Amino acid sequence: MIDLDQIKRIYSIAGDLNFSDVKHLLQAAGRKTFLHGEYLIEADTLQNQVYFIYKGLVRIYAVNERGDEITTELRCENELVASYDVIFFDQPSRFYIQAMEKTETFHIAYDELQQVLERNRKLDMNRKYILQNLLKNAFERIDTFTLKTPEERYLHFLESNPSLTNRVPDKYIANVLGITPVSLSRIRKRIAQKAKS
């Protein structure tokens, strides 16, 4: 069933589309809710679903050789998540995608998405836009790690994700920033002292 909320959410990432452009995409997409702690995608699987987060929050993480969970990304409303290993390289996912709170999604298998996009020029153009944004975000992350100090990375994180600090445990934010929770605490203390001066 097609509803106005779905259309508004898709417009927020897809640009200049009309109802007839998105009708087939909406009809092909399913809707699924994940509870806190449930997995959208698990490591070592070939799940090829693409999820659009309608409401909620997920973390993307891997487990290193010592068994430590390393959170690499946090994604929330109006963002897409998928296993890039599966979609781009046809390899099992290296990452888990886990709901951090009740998360409502729209989902579609990547192969089915490709077929829908190929039948509509405007949708296909938006696929390029979405892929360009993925690439842009990857380069920004590399730039952030190579050109910014941990404190600058934290300030950039706050600016880019103002609502996440109240929704995510500090250990996950520290992971995303490439620092320890103790370092994150020191950075916050330093910033608070600067604000007082």
PDB file of C-alpha atoms in Angstrom:
ATOM      1  CA  MET A   1       0.000   0.000   0.000  1.00  0.00           C
ATOM      2  CA  ILE A   2       1.297   3.444  -0.932  1.00  0.00           C
ATOM      3  CA  ASP A   3       1.079   6.214   1.641  1.00  0.00           C
ATOM      4  CA  LEU A   4       1.963   9.888   1.653  1.00  0.00           C
ATOM      5  CA  ASP A   5       4.616   9.471   4.364  1.00  0.00           C
ATOM      6  CA  GLN A   6       6.570   7.076   2.147  1.00  0.00           C
ATOM      7  CA  ILE A   7       6.518   9.571  -0.703  1.00  0.00           C
ATOM      8  CA  LYS A   8       7.680  12.421   1.529  1.00  0.00           C
ATOM      9  CA  ARG A   9      10.568  10.317   2.885  1.00  0.00           C
ATOM     10  CA  ILE A  10      11.714   9.329  -0.587  1.00  0.00           C
ATOM     11  CA  TYR A  11      11.488  12.912  -1.832  1.00  0.00           C
ATOM     12  CA  SER A  12      13.781  13.965   0.991  1.00  0.00           C
ATOM     13  CA  ILE A  13      16.647  11.986  -0.566  1.00  0.00           C
ATOM     14  CA  ALA A  14      15.608  11.596  -4.180  1.00  0.00           C
ATOM     15  CA  GLY A  15      15.156  15.165  -5.382  1.00  0.00           C
ATOM     16  CA  ASP A  16      12.879  16.105  -8.286  1.00  0.00           C
ATOM     17  CA  LEU A  17      10.535  13.129  -8.642  1.00  0.00           C
ATOM     18  CA  ASN A  18       6.788  12.999  -9.084  1.00  0.00           C
ATOM     19  CA  PHE A  19       4.292  10.397  -7.883  1.00  0.00           C
ATOM     20  CA  SER A  20       4.354   8.324 -11.053  1.00  0.00           C
ATOM     21  CA  ASP A  21       8.171   8.165 -10.884  1.00  0.00           C
ATOM     22  CA  VAL A  22       8.179   6.619  -7.434  1.00  0.00           C
ATOM     23  CA  LYS A  23       4.992   4.558  -7.688  1.00  0.00           C
ATOM     24  CA  HIS A  24       6.722   1.341  -8.824  1.00  0.00           C
ATOM     25  CA  LEU A  25       9.494   1.744  -6.281  1.00  0.00           C
ATOM     26  CA  LEU A  26       6.973   2.203  -3.486  1.00  0.00           C
ATOM     27  CA  GLN A  27       4.984  -0.816  -4.602  1.00  0.00           C
ATOM     28  CA  ALA A  28       8.121  -2.962  -4.692  1.00  0.00           C
ATOM     29  CA  ALA A  29       9.331  -1.882  -1.232  1.00  0.00           C
ATOM     30  CA  GLY A  30       8.321  -3.673   1.939  1.00  0.00           C
ATOM     31  CA  ARG A  31       8.066  -2.207   5.377  1.00  0.00           C
ATOM     32  CA  LYS A  32       9.732  -3.748   8.410  1.00  0.00           C
ATOM     33  CA  THR A  33      10.226  -2.708  12.035  1.00  0.00           C
ATOM     34  CA  PHE A  34      13.259  -3.831  14.042  1.00  0.00           C
ATOM     35  CA  LEU A  35      13.331  -3.741  17.825  1.00  0.00           C
ATOM     36  CA  HIS A  36      16.344  -2.571  19.831  1.00  0.00           C
ATOM     37  CA  GLY A  37      19.175  -5.089  19.398  1.00  0.00           C
ATOM     38  CA  GLU A  38      17.740  -6.818  16.326  1.00  0.00           C
ATOM     39  CA  TYR A  39      19.862  -7.141  13.199  1.00  0.00           C
ATOM     40  CA  LEU A  40      18.959  -5.736   9.807  1.00  0.00           C
ATOM     41  CA  ILE A  41      22.028  -7.483   8.380  1.00  0.00           C
ATOM     42  CA  GLU A  42      24.478  -9.891  10.001  1.00  0.00           C
ATOM     43  CA  ALA A  43      28.137 -10.454   9.153  1.00  0.00           C
ATOM     44  CA  ASP A  44      29.081 -13.442   6.990  1.00  0.00           C
ATOM     45  CA  THR A  45      25.736 -13.379   5.177  1.00  0.00           C
ATOM     46  CA  LEU A  46      24.746 -12.458   1.635  1.00  0.00           C
ATOM     47  CA  GLN A  47      21.698 -10.367   2.557  1.00  0.00           C
ATOM     48  CA  ASN A  48      21.180  -7.973  -0.325  1.00  0.00           C
ATOM     49  CA  GLN A  49      18.427  -5.802   1.151  1.00  0.00           C
ATOM     50  CA  VAL A  50      18.659  -2.029   0.912  1.00  0.00           C
ATOM     51  CA  TYR A  51      16.981  -0.320   3.859  1.00  0.00           C
ATOM     52  CA  PHE A  52      15.695   3.217   4.095  1.00  0.00           C
ATOM     53  CA  ILE A  53      15.430   4.270   7.736  1.00  0.00           C
ATOM     54  CA  TYR A  54      12.039   5.900   8.161  1.00  0.00           C
ATOM     55  CA  LYS A  55      12.378   6.242  11.921  1.00  0.00           C
ATOM     56  CA  GLY A  56      15.049   5.000  14.291  1.00  0.00           C
ATOM     57  CA  LEU A  57      18.777   4.441  14.549  1.00  0.00           C
ATOM     58  CA  VAL A  58      21.243   1.719  13.592  1.00  0.00           C
ATOM     59  CA  ARG A  59      24.896   1.111  14.149  1.00  0.00           C
ATOM     60  CA  ILE A  60      27.211  -0.585  11.692  1.00  0.00           C
ATOM     61  CA  TYR A  61      29.991  -2.574  13.301  1.00  0.00           C
ATOM     62  CA  ALA A  62      32.541  -5.313  12.770  1.00  0.00           C
ATOM     63  CA  VAL A  63      34.157  -7.709  15.223  1.00  0.00           C
ATOM     64  CA  ASN A  64      37.964  -7.686  15.232  1.00  0.00           C
ATOM     65  CA  GLU A  65      40.266 -10.678  15.792  1.00  0.00           C
ATOM     66  CA  ARG A  66      40.187 -10.098  19.590  1.00  0.00           C
ATOM     67  CA  GLY A  67      36.388 -10.242  19.595  1.00  0.00           C
ATOM     68  CA  ASP A  68      35.932  -6.498  20.150  1.00  0.00           C
ATOM     69  CA  GLU A  69      32.998  -4.796  18.445  1.00  0.00           C
ATOM     70  CA  ILE A  70      34.157  -1.773  16.451  1.00  0.00           C
ATOM     71  CA  THR A  71      31.363   0.612  15.479  1.00  0.00           C
ATOM     72  CA  THR A  72      32.185   2.334  12.200  1.00  0.00           C
ATOM     73  CA  GLU A  73      28.976   4.222  11.462  1.00  0.00           C
ATOM     74  CA  LEU A  74      25.741   5.388  13.020  1.00  0.00           C
ATOM     75  CA  ARG A  75      22.759   5.968  10.737  1.00  0.00           C
ATOM     76  CA  CYS A  76      19.355   7.431  11.534  1.00  0.00           C
ATOM     77  CA  GLU A  77      16.248   8.852   9.895  1.00  0.00           C
ATOM     78  CA  ASN A  78      16.240   9.452   6.116  1.00  0.00           C
ATOM     79  CA  GLU A  79      19.414   7.449   5.528  1.00  0.00           C
ATOM     80  CA  LEU A  80      20.051   4.294   3.524  1.00  0.00           C
ATOM     81  CA  VAL A  81      21.885   1.232   4.834  1.00  0.00           C
ATOM     82  CA  ALA A  82      22.953  -1.947   3.087  1.00  0.00           C
ATOM     83  CA  SER A  83      25.860  -4.340   2.979  1.00  0.00           C
ATOM     84  CA  TYR A  84      28.206  -2.790   0.458  1.00  0.00           C
ATOM     85  CA  ASP A  85      30.273  -5.976   0.480  1.00  0.00           C
ATOM     86  CA  VAL A  86      27.281  -7.911  -0.868  1.00  0.00           C
ATOM     87  CA  ILE A  87      25.935  -5.271  -3.248  1.00  0.00           C
ATOM     88  CA  PHE A  88      29.161  -4.075  -4.829  1.00  0.00           C
ATOM     89  CA  PHE A  89      31.483  -7.070  -4.485  1.00  0.00           C
ATOM     90  CA  ASP A  90      29.160 -10.088  -4.180  1.00  0.00           C
ATOM     91  CA  GLN A  91      30.991 -11.146  -1.009  1.00  0.00           C
ATOM     92  CA  PRO A  92      29.607 -11.945   2.451  1.00  0.00           C
ATOM     93  CA  SER A  93      29.116  -8.898   4.634  1.00  0.00           C
ATOM     94  CA  ARG A  94      31.978  -8.014   6.966  1.00  0.00           C
ATOM     95  CA  PHE A  95      29.647  -5.866   9.059  1.00  0.00           C
ATOM     96  CA  TYR A  96      26.620  -6.165  11.287  1.00  0.00           C
ATOM     97  CA  ILE A  97      23.839  -3.583  11.028  1.00  0.00           C
ATOM     98  CA  GLN A  98      21.963  -3.482  14.335  1.00  0.00           C
ATOM     99  CA  ALA A  99      18.993  -1.424  15.526  1.00  0.00           C
ATOM    100  CA  MET A 100      19.935   0.794  18.471  1.00  0.00           C
ATOM    101  CA  GLU A 101      16.301   1.616  19.149  1.00  0.00           C
ATOM    102  CA  LYS A 102      12.979   0.670  17.583  1.00  0.00           C
ATOM    103  CA  THR A 103      13.672   1.252  13.888  1.00  0.00           C
ATOM    104  CA  GLU A 104      11.089   1.441  11.136  1.00  0.00           C
ATOM    105  CA  THR A 105      12.369   0.791   7.632  1.00  0.00           C
ATOM    106  CA  PHE A 106      11.354   0.383   4.026  1.00  0.00           C
ATOM    107  CA  HIS A 107      13.350  -2.332   2.285  1.00  0.00           C
ATOM    108  CA  ILE A 108      13.866  -3.812  -1.128  1.00  0.00           C
ATOM    109  CA  ALA A 109      16.217  -6.452  -2.530  1.00  0.00           C
ATOM    110  CA  TYR A 110      19.040  -4.795  -4.453  1.00  0.00           C
ATOM    111  CA  ASP A 111      18.355  -6.820  -7.632  1.00  0.00           C
ATOM    112  CA  GLU A 112      14.713  -5.769  -7.580  1.00  0.00           C
ATOM    113  CA  LEU A 113      15.727  -2.176  -6.915  1.00  0.00           C
ATOM    114  CA  GLN A 114      18.023  -2.277  -9.950  1.00  0.00           C
ATOM    115  CA  GLN A 115      15.150  -3.456 -12.170  1.00  0.00           C
ATOM    116  CA  VAL A 116      12.807  -0.720 -10.933  1.00  0.00           C
ATOM    117  CA  LEU A 117      15.484   1.960 -11.393  1.00  0.00           C
ATOM    118  CA  GLU A 118      16.400   0.834 -14.888  1.00  0.00           C
ATOM    119  CA  ARG A 119      12.776   1.228 -16.015  1.00  0.00           C
ATOM    120  CA  ASN A 120      12.635   4.911 -14.996  1.00  0.00           C
ATOM    121  CA  ARG A 121      15.174   7.509 -16.131  1.00  0.00           C
ATOM    122  CA  LYS A 122      14.574   9.908 -13.213  1.00  0.00           C
ATOM    123  CA  LEU A 123      14.960   7.138 -10.670  1.00  0.00           C
ATOM    124  CA  ASP A 124      18.095   5.966 -12.425  1.00  0.00           C
ATOM    125  CA  MET A 125      19.534   9.499 -12.234  1.00  0.00           C
ATOM    126  CA  ASN A 126      18.812   9.492  -8.499  1.00  0.00           C
ATOM    127  CA  ARG A 127      20.703   6.209  -8.156  1.00  0.00           C
ATOM    128  CA  LYS A 128      23.782   8.058  -9.432  1.00  0.00           C
ATOM    129  CA  TYR A 129      23.104  10.857  -6.939  1.00  0.00           C
ATOM    130  CA  ILE A 130      22.873   8.382  -4.059  1.00  0.00           C
ATOM    131  CA  LEU A 131      26.075   6.587  -5.129  1.00  0.00           C
ATOM    132  CA  GLN A 132      27.872   9.930  -5.438  1.00  0.00           C
ATOM    133  CA  ASN A 133      26.779  10.794  -1.892  1.00  0.00           C
ATOM    134  CA  LEU A 134      28.081   7.442  -0.621  1.00  0.00           C
ATOM    135  CA  LEU A 135      31.430   8.161  -2.257  1.00  0.00           C
ATOM    136  CA  LYS A 136      31.450  11.736  -0.933  1.00  0.00           C
ATOM    137  CA  ASN A 137      30.763  10.485   2.610  1.00  0.00           C
ATOM    138  CA  ALA A 138      33.573   7.926   2.330  1.00  0.00           C
ATOM    139  CA  PHE A 139      36.052  10.608   1.220  1.00  0.00           C
ATOM    140  CA  GLU A 140      34.908  12.961   3.983  1.00  0.00           C
ATOM    141  CA  ARG A 141      35.498  10.211   6.534  1.00  0.00           C
ATOM    142  CA  ILE A 142      39.019   9.607   5.186  1.00  0.00           C
ATOM    143  CA  ASP A 143      39.719  13.349   5.191  1.00  0.00           C
ATOM    144  CA  THR A 144      38.426  13.676   8.739  1.00  0.00           C
ATOM    145  CA  PHE A 145      40.739  10.937   9.992  1.00  0.00           C
ATOM    146  CA  THR A 146      43.798  12.179   8.132  1.00  0.00           C
ATOM    147  CA  LEU A 147      43.395  15.954   8.476  1.00  0.00           C
ATOM    148  CA  LYS A 148      41.615  16.549  11.790  1.00  0.00           C
ATOM    149  CA  THR A 149      42.551  16.053  15.404  1.00  0.00           C
ATOM    150  CA  PRO A 150      40.327  13.864  17.594  1.00  0.00           C
ATOM    151  CA  GLU A 151      38.797  17.027  19.098  1.00  0.00           C
ATOM    152  CA  GLU A 152      38.059  18.433  15.635  1.00  0.00           C
ATOM    153  CA  ARG A 153      36.522  15.084  14.642  1.00  0.00           C
ATOM    154  CA  TYR A 154      34.273  15.198  17.707  1.00  0.00           C
ATOM    155  CA  LEU A 155      33.175  18.779  16.984  1.00  0.00           C
ATOM    156  CA  HIS A 156      32.469  17.790  13.367  1.00  0.00           C
ATOM    157  CA  PHE A 157      30.461  14.791  14.605  1.00  0.00           C
ATOM    158  CA  LEU A 158      28.389  17.039  16.894  1.00  0.00           C
ATOM    159  CA  GLU A 159      27.744  19.477  14.071  1.00  0.00           C
ATOM    160  CA  SER A 160      26.787  16.731  11.619  1.00  0.00           C
ATOM    161  CA  ASN A 161      24.760  14.607  14.073  1.00  0.00           C
ATOM    162  CA  PRO A 162      23.326  16.866  16.784  1.00  0.00           C
ATOM    163  CA  SER A 163      20.645  14.411  17.928  1.00  0.00           C
ATOM    164  CA  LEU A 164      22.865  11.342  18.195  1.00  0.00           C
ATOM    165  CA  THR A 165      24.767  12.223  21.360  1.00  0.00           C
ATOM    166  CA  ASN A 166      21.586  11.710  23.397  1.00  0.00           C
ATOM    167  CA  ARG A 167      20.618   8.503  21.579  1.00  0.00           C
ATOM    168  CA  VAL A 168      23.879   6.565  21.454  1.00  0.00           C
ATOM    169  CA  PRO A 169      26.185   5.281  24.225  1.00  0.00           C
ATOM    170  CA  ASP A 170      29.532   7.085  24.365  1.00  0.00           C
ATOM    171  CA  LYS A 171      31.506   3.927  23.546  1.00  0.00           C
ATOM    172  CA  TYR A 172      29.908   3.811  20.070  1.00  0.00           C
ATOM    173  CA  ILE A 173      30.550   7.496  19.432  1.00  0.00           C
ATOM    174  CA  ALA A 174      34.173   6.991  20.508  1.00  0.00           C
ATOM    175  CA  ASN A 175      34.484   4.038  18.087  1.00  0.00           C
ATOM    176  CA  VAL A 176      33.131   6.101  15.203  1.00  0.00           C
ATOM    177  CA  LEU A 177      35.664   8.821  16.033  1.00  0.00           C
ATOM    178  CA  GLY A 178      38.531   6.331  16.276  1.00  0.00           C
ATOM    179  CA  ILE A 179      39.267   7.101  19.928  1.00  0.00           C
ATOM    180  CA  THR A 180      38.680   5.454  23.306  1.00  0.00           C
ATOM    181  CA  PRO A 181      35.776   6.400  25.592  1.00  0.00           C
ATOM    182  CA  VAL A 182      38.353   7.838  28.039  1.00  0.00           C
ATOM    183  CA  SER A 183      39.723  10.104  25.292  1.00  0.00           C
ATOM    184  CA  LEU A 184      36.198  11.184  24.417  1.00  0.00           C
ATOM    185  CA  SER A 185      35.603  12.127  28.046  1.00  0.00           C
ATOM    186  CA  ARG A 186      38.835  14.180  28.100  1.00  0.00           C
ATOM    187  CA  ILE A 187      37.863  15.946  24.865  1.00  0.00           C
ATOM    188  CA  ARG A 188      34.452  16.859  26.284  1.00  0.00           C
ATOM    189  CA  LYS A 189      36.067  18.151  29.476  1.00  0.00           C
ATOM    190  CA  ARG A 190      38.553  20.243  27.465  1.00  0.00           C
ATOM    191  CA  ILE A 191      35.739  21.717  25.335  1.00  0.00           C
ATOM    192  CA  ALA A 192      33.714  22.536  28.455  1.00  0.00           C
ATOM    193  CA  GLN A 193      36.743  24.290  30.020  1.00  0.00           C
ATOM    194  CA  LYS A 194      37.283  26.328  26.853  1.00  0.00           C
ATOM    195  CA  ALA A 195      33.628  27.356  26.887  1.00  0.00           C
ATOM    196  CA  LYS A 196      33.999  28.661  30.470  1.00  0.00           C
ATOM    197  CA  SER A 197      37.042  30.786  29.575  1.00  0.00           C
TER     198      SER A 197
END
